[in-house]
Amino acid sequence: MTSLPASAVFGALLIGAVLPLVPYLGRVVRIAATIAHEVGHCVVVVPFGGRIRRIDLHPDGSGEARVQLGGVPGGIRWLVRLLNLFAGYSTPLWAGVILVTGAVVGSPWLPVVVLGVVGVVALLFVRNWFGLLVVVGFDVLALWVAVRPSDLTLLVVAALGAAFLVDGLRSLLQVVRWLLTGAPVQTDFHIAAAEMRLPATVWFVLFVGVNGFAVWAAREPLLAVLDTVVTGVRGLVGS
């Protein structure tokens, strides 16, 4: 476990959790989470023969990853399509979990792997100037964590992980609102509905079910993180 006081880790988590809700700063967090979202789409298709064409990031926090599944064997293309569907909204959430866990256990290498994979893939395939500038900043952060690991980097990682988690949950709540109101939007679930003839709501429920099972499977490290948060809260209340 980290030698940092639980209250310090909790403070970093609290700051990160609030950032997505702050005007302007929330957009910065959203763009960072969008990088992870789009890279998630890319990473799951390449091992099966898919190709990454480009990634675009926009100032409003939106993004688009263009992948081709032509090289994926026909017998598993449906599975790769499902992985591609689930990866987008899942990646910021699980990247956040890994970043927070790395900070809690005091290991910089978990965060370095996550930030490194996201940063390298994004740098290779982002094709618009705004996106490239953002990714360079993201990569500088990853390099700092890798080269100069310290208590400070762990606290920054904890804050970033919490920000990813909160923004990921915010995005899912927004999808729920769109599904309930029938808004004319193009989320991953709506795209899957158009391609595979099941309603977007069904795809969203499957997404929640798969991630719920993953949370149950990873309950031990997640409970350790929760314990640090609870300890931090008790420390602040008692001080």
mmCIF file of C-alpha atoms in Angstrom:
data_model
loop_
_atom_site.group_PDB
_atom_site.id
_atom_site.type_symbol
_atom_site.label_atom_id
_atom_site.label_comp_id
_atom_site.label_asym_id
_atom_site.label_seq_id
_atom_site.Cartn_x
_atom_site.Cartn_y
_atom_site.Cartn_z
ATOM 1 C CA MET A 1 0.000 0.000 0.000
ATOM 2 C CA THR A 2 1.050 3.605 -0.499
ATOM 3 C CA SER A 3 2.877 5.373 2.332
ATOM 4 C CA LEU A 4 0.770 8.469 1.675
ATOM 5 C CA PRO A 5 -1.767 9.374 4.379
ATOM 6 C CA ALA A 6 -5.251 8.140 3.512
ATOM 7 C CA SER A 7 -6.521 11.701 3.904
ATOM 8 C CA ALA A 8 -4.095 12.910 1.187
ATOM 9 C CA VAL A 9 -5.235 10.206 -1.230
ATOM 10 C CA PHE A 10 -8.849 10.966 -0.411
ATOM 11 C CA GLY A 11 -8.251 14.670 -0.989
ATOM 12 C CA ALA A 12 -6.782 13.954 -4.429
ATOM 13 C CA LEU A 13 -9.728 11.689 -5.265
ATOM 14 C CA LEU A 14 -12.172 14.375 -4.142
ATOM 15 C CA ILE A 15 -10.484 17.046 -6.257
ATOM 16 C CA GLY A 16 -10.523 14.755 -9.289
ATOM 17 C CA ALA A 17 -14.171 13.863 -8.742
ATOM 18 C CA VAL A 18 -15.171 17.537 -8.646
ATOM 19 C CA LEU A 19 -13.166 18.612 -11.721
ATOM 20 C CA PRO A 20 -15.626 17.235 -14.335
ATOM 21 C CA LEU A 21 -18.373 19.351 -12.746
ATOM 22 C CA VAL A 22 -16.437 22.641 -12.879
ATOM 23 C CA PRO A 23 -17.083 24.906 -15.919
ATOM 24 C CA TYR A 24 -14.231 24.944 -18.449
ATOM 25 C CA LEU A 25 -12.126 22.517 -16.394
ATOM 26 C CA GLY A 26 -14.846 19.948 -16.919
ATOM 27 C CA ARG A 27 -14.373 20.267 -20.675
ATOM 28 C CA VAL A 28 -10.654 19.583 -20.308
ATOM 29 C CA VAL A 29 -11.453 16.421 -18.355
ATOM 30 C CA ARG A 30 -14.037 15.461 -20.954
ATOM 31 C CA ILE A 31 -11.476 15.753 -23.744
ATOM 32 C CA ALA A 32 -8.999 13.603 -21.791
ATOM 33 C CA ALA A 33 -11.709 10.985 -21.203
ATOM 34 C CA THR A 34 -12.627 11.141 -24.896
ATOM 35 C CA ILE A 35 -9.034 10.250 -25.774
ATOM 36 C CA ALA A 36 -9.390 7.100 -23.671
ATOM 37 C CA HIS A 37 -12.838 6.398 -25.171
ATOM 38 C CA GLU A 38 -11.602 6.540 -28.750
ATOM 39 C CA VAL A 39 -8.379 4.646 -28.059
ATOM 40 C CA GLY A 40 -10.499 1.924 -26.441
ATOM 41 C CA HIS A 41 -12.311 1.424 -29.730
ATOM 42 C CA CYS A 42 -8.989 1.074 -31.518
ATOM 43 C CA VAL A 43 -7.175 -1.221 -29.119
ATOM 44 C CA VAL A 44 -9.814 -3.969 -29.116
ATOM 45 C CA VAL A 45 -10.028 -4.373 -32.890
ATOM 46 C CA VAL A 46 -6.334 -4.437 -33.856
ATOM 47 C CA PRO A 47 -5.488 -7.839 -32.263
ATOM 48 C CA PHE A 48 -8.196 -9.440 -34.430
ATOM 49 C CA GLY A 49 -7.057 -7.913 -37.721
ATOM 50 C CA GLY A 50 -8.906 -4.608 -37.623
ATOM 51 C CA ARG A 51 -7.221 -1.392 -38.732
ATOM 52 C CA ILE A 52 -7.176 2.073 -37.217
ATOM 53 C CA ARG A 53 -7.753 4.744 -39.844
ATOM 54 C CA ARG A 54 -7.782 7.906 -37.731
ATOM 55 C CA ILE A 55 -8.888 9.525 -34.484
ATOM 56 C CA ASP A 56 -10.355 13.020 -34.348
ATOM 57 C CA LEU A 57 -10.796 15.081 -31.167
ATOM 58 C CA HIS A 58 -12.864 18.268 -30.989
ATOM 59 C CA PRO A 59 -12.893 21.269 -28.610
ATOM 60 C CA ASP A 60 -16.437 20.481 -27.439
ATOM 61 C CA GLY A 61 -15.176 17.230 -25.903
ATOM 62 C CA SER A 62 -16.473 14.929 -28.630
ATOM 63 C CA GLY A 63 -14.377 12.599 -30.733
ATOM 64 C CA GLU A 64 -14.471 9.923 -33.396
ATOM 65 C CA ALA A 65 -12.381 6.825 -34.037
ATOM 66 C CA ARG A 66 -12.539 5.349 -37.519
ATOM 67 C CA VAL A 67 -11.682 1.666 -37.616
ATOM 68 C CA GLN A 68 -12.009 -0.937 -40.333
ATOM 69 C CA LEU A 69 -12.983 -4.543 -39.606
ATOM 70 C CA GLY A 70 -12.303 -5.823 -43.128
ATOM 71 C CA GLY A 71 -9.309 -7.861 -41.954
ATOM 72 C CA VAL A 72 -11.238 -9.539 -39.139
ATOM 73 C CA PRO A 73 -12.232 -13.166 -39.913
ATOM 74 C CA GLY A 74 -15.922 -13.384 -40.747
ATOM 75 C CA GLY A 75 -16.645 -15.969 -38.055
ATOM 76 C CA ILE A 76 -15.670 -13.640 -35.205
ATOM 77 C CA ARG A 77 -16.556 -10.290 -36.732
ATOM 78 C CA TRP A 78 -19.740 -10.063 -34.692
ATOM 79 C CA LEU A 79 -17.709 -10.611 -31.504
ATOM 80 C CA VAL A 80 -15.179 -7.933 -32.457
ATOM 81 C CA ARG A 81 -18.042 -5.574 -33.238
ATOM 82 C CA LEU A 82 -19.428 -6.168 -29.755
ATOM 83 C CA LEU A 83 -16.024 -5.594 -28.172
ATOM 84 C CA ASN A 84 -15.712 -2.389 -30.166
ATOM 85 C CA LEU A 85 -19.155 -1.299 -28.962
ATOM 86 C CA PHE A 86 -18.436 -1.964 -25.288
ATOM 87 C CA ALA A 87 -14.864 -0.610 -25.306
ATOM 88 C CA GLY A 88 -15.695 3.040 -25.932
ATOM 89 C CA TYR A 89 -17.691 3.894 -22.830
ATOM 90 C CA SER A 90 -15.909 1.243 -20.743
ATOM 91 C CA THR A 91 -12.350 2.473 -21.262
ATOM 92 C CA PRO A 92 -12.505 5.778 -19.325
ATOM 93 C CA LEU A 93 -14.204 3.989 -16.428
ATOM 94 C CA TRP A 94 -11.702 1.142 -16.208
ATOM 95 C CA ALA A 95 -8.762 3.435 -16.937
ATOM 96 C CA GLY A 96 -9.966 5.492 -13.971
ATOM 97 C CA VAL A 97 -10.202 2.384 -11.797
ATOM 98 C CA ILE A 98 -6.642 1.348 -12.677
ATOM 99 C CA LEU A 99 -5.252 4.839 -12.123
ATOM 100 C CA VAL A 100 -6.931 5.130 -8.724
ATOM 101 C CA THR A 101 -5.849 1.604 -7.756
ATOM 102 C CA GLY A 102 -2.262 2.375 -8.753
ATOM 103 C CA ALA A 103 -2.294 5.459 -6.541
ATOM 104 C CA VAL A 104 -3.833 3.593 -3.607
ATOM 105 C CA VAL A 105 -1.346 0.682 -3.710
ATOM 106 C CA GLY A 106 1.545 3.065 -4.310
ATOM 107 C CA SER A 107 2.520 1.599 -7.687
ATOM 108 C CA PRO A 108 3.293 4.048 -10.514
ATOM 109 C CA TRP A 109 3.522 1.245 -13.068
ATOM 110 C CA LEU A 110 -0.192 0.533 -13.340
ATOM 111 C CA PRO A 111 -0.845 4.187 -14.245
ATOM 112 C CA VAL A 112 2.203 4.284 -16.546
ATOM 113 C CA VAL A 113 0.875 1.335 -18.567
ATOM 114 C CA VAL A 114 -2.581 2.893 -18.914
ATOM 115 C CA LEU A 115 -1.344 6.382 -19.724
ATOM 116 C CA GLY A 116 1.355 5.010 -22.014
ATOM 117 C CA VAL A 117 -0.967 2.847 -24.113
ATOM 118 C CA VAL A 118 -3.564 5.588 -24.435
ATOM 119 C CA GLY A 119 -0.940 8.235 -25.160
ATOM 120 C CA VAL A 120 1.027 6.256 -27.772
ATOM 121 C CA VAL A 121 -2.013 5.008 -29.700
ATOM 122 C CA ALA A 122 -3.562 8.471 -29.700
ATOM 123 C CA LEU A 123 -0.318 10.104 -30.817
ATOM 124 C CA LEU A 124 0.019 7.673 -33.721
ATOM 125 C CA PHE A 125 -3.513 8.037 -35.050
ATOM 126 C CA VAL A 126 -4.902 11.463 -34.121
ATOM 127 C CA ARG A 127 -5.200 13.347 -37.399
ATOM 128 C CA ASN A 128 -6.482 16.837 -36.517
ATOM 129 C CA TRP A 129 -4.361 19.639 -35.061
ATOM 130 C CA PHE A 130 -6.474 20.257 -31.979
ATOM 131 C CA GLY A 131 -6.423 16.589 -31.095
ATOM 132 C CA LEU A 132 -2.682 16.382 -31.606
ATOM 133 C CA LEU A 133 -2.026 19.288 -29.245
ATOM 134 C CA VAL A 134 -4.185 17.697 -26.559
ATOM 135 C CA VAL A 135 -2.519 14.311 -26.954
ATOM 136 C CA VAL A 136 0.960 15.824 -26.658
ATOM 137 C CA GLY A 137 -0.074 17.278 -23.289
ATOM 138 C CA PHE A 138 -1.458 13.893 -22.259
ATOM 139 C CA ASP A 139 1.805 12.200 -23.248
ATOM 140 C CA VAL A 140 3.875 14.725 -21.274
ATOM 141 C CA LEU A 141 1.864 13.780 -18.188
ATOM 142 C CA ALA A 142 2.429 10.058 -18.852
ATOM 143 C CA LEU A 143 6.170 10.643 -19.307
ATOM 144 C CA TRP A 144 6.359 12.621 -16.054
ATOM 145 C CA VAL A 145 4.666 9.806 -14.139
ATOM 146 C CA ALA A 146 7.024 7.240 -15.702
ATOM 147 C CA VAL A 147 10.295 9.147 -15.325
ATOM 148 C CA ARG A 148 9.755 10.965 -12.012
ATOM 149 C CA PRO A 149 7.492 8.762 -9.872
ATOM 150 C CA SER A 150 6.832 10.348 -6.490
ATOM 151 C CA ASP A 151 4.116 10.999 -3.939
ATOM 152 C CA LEU A 152 3.058 13.981 -6.032
ATOM 153 C CA THR A 153 2.667 11.947 -9.219
ATOM 154 C CA LEU A 154 0.597 9.376 -7.323
ATOM 155 C CA LEU A 155 -1.718 12.103 -6.071
ATOM 156 C CA VAL A 156 -2.058 13.519 -9.604
ATOM 157 C CA VAL A 157 -2.789 10.020 -10.896
ATOM 158 C CA ALA A 158 -5.432 9.540 -8.185
ATOM 159 C CA ALA A 159 -7.109 12.816 -9.159
ATOM 160 C CA LEU A 160 -7.019 11.945 -12.868
ATOM 161 C CA GLY A 161 -8.451 8.491 -12.187
ATOM 162 C CA ALA A 162 -11.305 9.937 -10.149
ATOM 163 C CA ALA A 163 -11.974 12.489 -12.892
ATOM 164 C CA PHE A 164 -12.146 9.701 -15.488
ATOM 165 C CA LEU A 165 -14.570 7.748 -13.327
ATOM 166 C CA VAL A 166 -16.892 10.669 -12.694
ATOM 167 C CA ASP A 167 -16.847 11.814 -16.313
ATOM 168 C CA GLY A 168 -17.435 8.243 -17.491
ATOM 169 C CA LEU A 169 -20.472 7.951 -15.235
ATOM 170 C CA ARG A 170 -21.665 11.382 -16.404
ATOM 171 C CA SER A 171 -21.482 10.173 -20.006
ATOM 172 C CA LEU A 172 -23.509 7.065 -19.197
ATOM 173 C CA LEU A 173 -26.185 9.110 -17.429
ATOM 174 C CA GLN A 174 -26.346 11.326 -20.488
ATOM 175 C CA VAL A 175 -26.857 8.234 -22.667
ATOM 176 C CA VAL A 176 -29.685 7.123 -20.354
ATOM 177 C CA ARG A 177 -31.348 10.521 -20.767
ATOM 178 C CA TRP A 178 -31.020 10.328 -24.551
ATOM 179 C CA LEU A 179 -32.476 6.816 -24.604
ATOM 180 C CA LEU A 180 -35.422 7.805 -22.409
ATOM 181 C CA THR A 181 -36.230 10.920 -24.457
ATOM 182 C CA GLY A 182 -35.556 9.367 -27.864
ATOM 183 C CA ALA A 183 -33.089 12.134 -28.720
ATOM 184 C CA PRO A 184 -31.712 11.985 -32.288
ATOM 185 C CA VAL A 185 -28.102 11.262 -31.328
ATOM 186 C CA GLN A 186 -25.421 8.889 -32.568
ATOM 187 C CA THR A 187 -23.900 7.123 -29.569
ATOM 188 C CA ASP A 188 -22.092 3.784 -29.863
ATOM 189 C CA PHE A 189 -25.342 2.091 -28.849
ATOM 190 C CA HIS A 190 -27.342 3.821 -31.571
ATOM 191 C CA ILE A 191 -24.723 2.902 -34.175
ATOM 192 C CA ALA A 192 -24.847 -0.734 -33.034
ATOM 193 C CA ALA A 193 -28.651 -0.646 -33.231
ATOM 194 C CA ALA A 194 -28.489 0.533 -36.843
ATOM 195 C CA GLU A 195 -25.961 -2.140 -37.781
ATOM 196 C CA MET A 196 -27.247 -5.160 -35.820
ATOM 197 C CA ARG A 197 -31.021 -4.655 -35.644
ATOM 198 C CA LEU A 198 -31.463 -4.532 -31.889
ATOM 199 C CA PRO A 199 -32.695 -1.377 -30.132
ATOM 200 C CA ALA A 200 -30.067 0.910 -28.643
ATOM 201 C CA THR A 201 -31.623 0.359 -25.209
ATOM 202 C CA VAL A 202 -30.930 -3.380 -25.451
ATOM 203 C CA TRP A 203 -27.287 -2.731 -26.301
ATOM 204 C CA PHE A 204 -27.017 -0.355 -23.352
ATOM 205 C CA VAL A 205 -28.490 -2.926 -20.942
ATOM 206 C CA LEU A 206 -26.011 -5.531 -22.227
ATOM 207 C CA PHE A 207 -23.204 -3.019 -21.740
ATOM 208 C CA VAL A 208 -24.260 -2.414 -18.123
ATOM 209 C CA GLY A 209 -24.528 -6.164 -17.508
ATOM 210 C CA VAL A 210 -21.058 -6.930 -18.861
ATOM 211 C CA ASN A 211 -19.445 -4.132 -16.869
ATOM 212 C CA GLY A 212 -21.408 -5.096 -13.779
ATOM 213 C CA PHE A 213 -19.973 -8.603 -14.015
ATOM 214 C CA ALA A 214 -16.482 -7.144 -14.447
ATOM 215 C CA VAL A 215 -16.963 -5.052 -11.294
ATOM 216 C CA TRP A 216 -18.005 -8.172 -9.385
ATOM 217 C CA ALA A 217 -14.963 -10.085 -10.680
ATOM 218 C CA ALA A 218 -12.633 -7.244 -9.612
ATOM 219 C CA ARG A 219 -14.367 -6.626 -6.297
ATOM 220 C CA GLU A 220 -11.301 -7.249 -4.098
ATOM 221 C CA PRO A 221 -9.067 -4.418 -5.429
ATOM 222 C CA LEU A 222 -12.128 -2.196 -5.787
ATOM 223 C CA LEU A 223 -13.019 -2.762 -2.135
ATOM 224 C CA ALA A 224 -9.434 -1.867 -1.174
ATOM 225 C CA VAL A 225 -9.822 1.449 -2.984
ATOM 226 C CA LEU A 226 -13.173 2.019 -1.301
ATOM 227 C CA ASP A 227 -11.582 1.313 2.069
ATOM 228 C CA THR A 228 -9.018 4.068 1.440
ATOM 229 C CA VAL A 229 -11.800 6.506 0.590
ATOM 230 C CA VAL A 230 -13.736 5.578 3.734
ATOM 231 C CA THR A 231 -10.585 5.938 5.856
ATOM 232 C CA GLY A 232 -9.943 9.350 4.313
ATOM 233 C CA VAL A 233 -13.473 10.493 5.078
ATOM 234 C CA ARG A 234 -13.184 9.330 8.702
ATOM 235 C CA GLY A 235 -9.838 11.094 9.023
ATOM 236 C CA LEU A 236 -11.282 14.376 7.777
ATOM 237 C CA VAL A 237 -14.380 14.134 9.931
ATOM 238 C CA GLY A 238 -12.313 13.323 13.019
ATOM 239 C CA SER A 239 -9.787 16.120 12.482
#
